[in-house]
Amino acid sequence: MGVVPVPAEVRAILLDIEGTTTPIAFVQETLFPYIRANVKEYLRAHWEEEECQRDVGLLRKQAQEDSSLDGAVPIPLESGSGEEELERVIQAVVDNVHWQMSLDRKTTALKQLQGHMWRAAYATGHVKGEIFEDVVPAIRKWREAGMKIYIYSSGSIEAQKLLFGYSTEGDILELFDGHFDTKIGPKVESESYRRIAASIGCATNNILFLTDVPREANAAEEADTHVAVVIRPGNAGLTDDEKSYYSLISSFTELYLPSST
């Protein structure tokens, strides 16, 4: 892949997570299976807590909105306090969560429950956020060169902070100057990158965005943001045109900062 020089006007590096700082397999083979395997146990343990009841309420409301969809799983209200009745409702929530996940849905209700479950899993050490080994040394070097470092991911800001706060490299949240999720806008829309630049307080061409997804790279370029596409094990392949068009790196160490020499 070789060395990719960072343009002199770049002042901030914006990082995607999945497939860029973190293996795609971590999300697909660790985070999501954890939810599927533990959702019933989690609900039983936390059912009486206010946060859990809010999560279930959101899921129930989503289930009502989904009632006309094929295979939708309704979540009944509790009509009594018996153990059998409670188990029936909990099982309905479990089945609903599994159904949504089987369709790879991104509903707020599902993401909220998942976020709370992952928070508990990280805090108890059952899950650690995986980080490619080149990431932390490179970010430290970039910061020493005066770069600001930001995260932009479709995962919620809370989920981002959990991953980096409880990572295989320890708590590395101090390395980041800020976090963005899709509340700022979709990653495949150029306007999102203009909003990020405005939020950071710089021009779009003062930002270098690292991502593994060409559609995101294209949107960032349309906003006059610099881009490099990251090639990691498990990432989707690129077309020949994409390979010849984009600057490609397989490790953060391949970025060359003129100001750091």
Coordinates of C-alpha atoms in Angstrom, one line a residue:
M1 CA 0.0 0.0 0.0
G2 CA 2.9 2.3 0.7
V3 CA 3.0 5.7 2.4
V4 CA 0.1 8.2 2.1
P5 CA 1.2 11.8 2.8
V6 CA -1.3 13.9 4.8
P7 CA -2.0 17.2 3.1
A8 CA -0.4 20.2 4.9
E9 CA -3.8 21.9 5.6
V10 CA -5.1 18.9 7.6
R11 CA -5.6 19.8 11.3
A12 CA -7.9 17.0 12.4
I13 CA -8.2 13.3 11.7
L14 CA -11.7 11.8 11.7
L15 CA -11.9 8.0 12.3
D16 CA -14.5 5.5 11.6
I17 CA -14.6 2.5 14.0
E18 CA -15.8 -0.8 12.5
G19 CA -13.3 -1.9 9.9
T20 CA -11.0 1.0 10.6
T21 CA -9.9 1.1 14.3
T22 CA -11.7 -2.1 15.2
P23 CA -12.2 -5.5 13.4
I24 CA -15.6 -5.9 11.8
A25 CA -15.5 -9.4 13.3
F26 CA -15.6 -7.8 16.8
V27 CA -19.1 -6.4 16.2
Q28 CA -20.4 -9.4 14.3
E29 CA -18.8 -12.2 16.4
T30 CA -18.6 -10.6 19.9
L31 CA -21.1 -7.7 20.4
F32 CA -24.2 -9.0 18.6
P33 CA -23.9 -12.7 19.8
Y34 CA -23.5 -11.4 23.4
I35 CA -26.9 -9.7 23.1
R36 CA -28.6 -12.8 21.6
A37 CA -27.1 -15.1 24.3
N38 CA -27.7 -12.9 27.3
V39 CA -30.8 -10.8 26.7
K40 CA -33.1 -13.1 28.7
E41 CA -30.7 -13.3 31.7
Y42 CA -30.3 -9.5 31.6
L43 CA -34.0 -8.8 31.5
R44 CA -34.6 -11.2 34.5
A45 CA -31.9 -9.5 36.5
H46 CA -32.9 -5.9 35.8
W47 CA -36.7 -6.1 35.2
E48 CA -37.7 -4.1 38.2
E49 CA -35.3 -1.3 37.4
E50 CA -36.6 2.0 35.9
E51 CA -34.1 2.0 33.1
C52 CA -35.0 -1.6 32.0
Q53 CA -38.7 -0.7 32.1
R54 CA -38.1 2.3 29.9
D55 CA -36.3 0.0 27.5
V56 CA -39.1 -2.5 27.4
G57 CA -41.6 0.3 27.0
L58 CA -39.8 1.5 23.9
L59 CA -39.6 -2.0 22.5
R60 CA -43.3 -2.5 23.1
K61 CA -44.1 0.8 21.3
Q62 CA -41.8 -0.3 18.4
A63 CA -43.6 -3.7 18.3
Q64 CA -46.9 -1.9 17.9
E65 CA -45.6 0.1 15.0
D66 CA -44.2 -3.1 13.5
S67 CA -47.4 -5.1 13.9
S68 CA -48.2 -5.2 10.1
L69 CA -44.7 -6.5 9.2
D70 CA -44.1 -10.1 8.4
G71 CA -43.0 -12.2 11.4
A72 CA -43.4 -9.2 13.8
V73 CA -43.3 -10.2 17.5
P74 CA -45.8 -8.4 19.8
I75 CA -44.9 -7.6 23.4
P76 CA -48.0 -7.9 25.7
L77 CA -48.6 -5.8 28.8
E78 CA -48.2 -7.5 32.2
S79 CA -51.7 -8.2 33.4
G80 CA -50.7 -9.7 36.8
S81 CA -47.8 -10.3 39.1
G82 CA -47.4 -14.1 38.7
E83 CA -44.1 -15.6 37.9
E84 CA -45.5 -17.4 34.9
E85 CA -47.0 -14.2 33.5
L86 CA -43.7 -12.3 34.0
E87 CA -41.8 -15.1 32.2
R88 CA -44.3 -14.9 29.3
V89 CA -43.7 -11.2 28.8
I90 CA -39.9 -11.5 29.2
Q91 CA -39.9 -14.3 26.5
A92 CA -41.9 -12.0 24.2
V93 CA -39.3 -9.3 24.6
V94 CA -36.5 -11.8 23.9
D95 CA -38.2 -13.1 20.8
N96 CA -38.8 -9.5 19.6
V97 CA -35.1 -8.6 20.1
H98 CA -34.0 -11.7 18.3
W99 CA -36.4 -11.0 15.4
Q100 CA -35.2 -7.4 15.0
M101 CA -31.6 -8.5 15.1
S102 CA -32.2 -11.2 12.5
L103 CA -33.3 -8.4 10.2
D104 CA -30.3 -6.2 11.2
R105 CA -32.7 -3.4 12.2
K106 CA -31.4 -0.2 13.7
T107 CA -34.4 1.0 15.7
T108 CA -33.8 3.3 18.6
A109 CA -35.6 0.9 20.9
L110 CA -33.3 -2.0 20.0
K111 CA -30.1 0.1 20.0
Q112 CA -31.0 1.5 23.5
L113 CA -31.4 -2.0 25.1
Q114 CA -28.2 -3.2 23.3
G115 CA -26.3 -0.2 24.6
H116 CA -27.4 -0.8 28.2
M117 CA -26.5 -4.5 27.9
W118 CA -23.1 -3.7 26.4
R119 CA -22.4 -1.1 29.2
A120 CA -23.0 -3.8 31.8
A121 CA -20.8 -6.3 29.8
Y122 CA -17.9 -3.9 29.5
A123 CA -18.1 -2.8 33.1
T124 CA -18.0 -6.4 34.4
G125 CA -15.2 -7.4 32.0
H126 CA -17.2 -9.8 30.0
V127 CA -16.5 -7.8 26.8
K128 CA -13.4 -5.7 25.8
G129 CA -13.3 -3.4 22.8
E130 CA -10.9 -4.7 20.2
I131 CA -8.5 -2.3 18.7
F132 CA -6.0 -3.0 15.9
E133 CA -2.5 -2.8 17.3
D134 CA -1.3 0.0 15.1
V135 CA -4.1 2.4 16.2
V136 CA -3.0 3.7 19.6
P137 CA 0.8 4.3 18.8
A138 CA -0.3 6.1 15.6
I139 CA -2.8 8.3 17.3
R140 CA -0.3 9.2 20.0
K141 CA 2.2 10.3 17.3
W142 CA -0.5 12.3 15.5
R143 CA -1.4 14.1 18.7
E144 CA 2.2 14.9 19.4
A145 CA 2.3 16.5 15.9
G146 CA -0.6 18.7 16.9
M147 CA -3.5 16.8 15.3
K148 CA -7.0 16.7 16.8
I149 CA -8.5 13.2 16.7
Y150 CA -12.3 12.6 16.4
I151 CA -14.5 9.6 16.0
Y152 CA -17.5 9.4 13.6
S153 CA -19.4 6.1 13.8
S154 CA -23.0 4.9 13.2
G155 CA -22.8 3.4 16.7
S156 CA -24.1 5.8 19.4
I157 CA -21.6 8.0 21.2
E158 CA -22.2 6.0 24.4
A159 CA -21.3 2.8 22.6
Q160 CA -18.2 4.4 21.2
K161 CA -17.0 5.5 24.6
L162 CA -17.6 2.1 26.0
L163 CA -15.6 0.4 23.3
F164 CA -12.6 2.8 23.8
G165 CA -13.0 3.1 27.6
Y166 CA -12.9 -0.7 28.1
S167 CA -10.6 -1.7 25.2
T168 CA -7.9 -4.3 24.8
E169 CA -5.5 -1.3 25.1
G170 CA -7.1 -0.1 28.3
D171 CA -9.0 3.2 28.7
I172 CA -7.9 5.2 25.7
L173 CA -10.7 7.8 25.7
E174 CA -8.1 10.6 26.4
L175 CA -6.8 10.1 22.9
F176 CA -10.0 11.6 21.3
D177 CA -11.0 15.2 21.2
G178 CA -14.7 14.4 20.4
H179 CA -17.2 11.9 19.2
F180 CA -19.9 12.0 16.5
D181 CA -22.7 9.6 15.6
T182 CA -25.5 9.7 13.1
K183 CA -27.3 12.4 15.1
I184 CA -25.0 14.8 13.2
G185 CA -26.3 13.1 10.0
P186 CA -25.8 9.9 7.9
K187 CA -22.3 8.9 7.1
V188 CA -23.2 8.7 3.4
E189 CA -24.4 12.3 3.1
S190 CA -21.9 15.1 2.4
E191 CA -23.7 17.6 4.6
S192 CA -22.8 15.5 7.7
Y193 CA -19.1 16.3 7.1
R194 CA -19.8 20.0 6.8
R195 CA -21.7 19.9 10.1
I196 CA -18.8 18.1 11.7
A197 CA -16.3 20.7 10.4
A198 CA -18.5 23.5 11.8
S199 CA -18.7 21.7 15.1
I200 CA -15.0 21.3 15.3
G201 CA -14.4 24.8 14.2
C202 CA -12.5 24.3 11.0
A203 CA -12.9 24.0 7.2
T204 CA -13.8 20.7 5.7
N205 CA -10.4 20.6 3.9
N206 CA -8.7 20.7 7.3
I207 CA -10.1 17.2 8.0
L208 CA -8.8 13.8 6.9
F209 CA -11.4 11.1 7.2
L210 CA -10.4 7.4 7.5
T211 CA -13.0 4.8 6.6
D212 CA -13.4 1.4 5.0
V213 CA -16.6 2.3 3.2
P214 CA -16.3 3.9 -0.3
R215 CA -19.8 5.4 -0.1
E216 CA -18.7 7.3 3.1
A217 CA -15.5 8.3 1.5
N218 CA -17.3 9.6 -1.5
A219 CA -19.7 11.7 0.7
A220 CA -16.8 13.1 2.6
E221 CA -15.0 14.0 -0.6
E222 CA -18.1 15.8 -2.0
A223 CA -17.8 18.1 1.1
D224 CA -14.1 18.8 0.3
T225 CA -12.9 16.6 3.1
H226 CA -9.6 14.6 2.5
V227 CA -10.1 10.8 2.6
A228 CA -8.1 7.6 2.9
V229 CA -9.7 4.2 2.6
V230 CA -8.6 1.6 5.1
I231 CA -8.0 -2.0 4.1
R232 CA -8.3 -4.4 7.1
P233 CA -8.8 -8.2 7.4
G234 CA -12.5 -9.0 7.0
N235 CA -13.4 -5.7 5.3
A236 CA -15.5 -5.7 2.1
G237 CA -13.4 -5.8 -1.0
L238 CA -13.0 -2.8 -3.3
T239 CA -13.5 -2.6 -7.0
D240 CA -10.5 -2.0 -9.3
D241 CA -11.8 1.6 -9.9
E242 CA -12.0 2.2 -6.1
K243 CA -8.5 0.8 -5.6
S244 CA -7.1 3.1 -8.3
Y245 CA -9.0 6.2 -7.2
Y246 CA -8.7 6.3 -3.4
S247 CA -5.6 6.6 -1.2
L248 CA -5.4 3.2 0.5
I249 CA -3.8 2.3 3.8
S250 CA -3.7 -1.1 5.6
S251 CA -2.2 0.4 8.8
F252 CA -2.4 3.8 10.4
T253 CA 1.5 3.8 10.4
E254 CA 1.3 4.3 6.6
L255 CA 0.0 7.9 7.0
Y256 CA 2.9 10.3 6.7
L257 CA 2.6 13.7 8.5
P258 CA 5.1 16.2 7.1
S259 CA 4.8 18.3 10.3
S260 CA 6.0 15.4 12.4
T261 CA 9.5 15.2 10.8

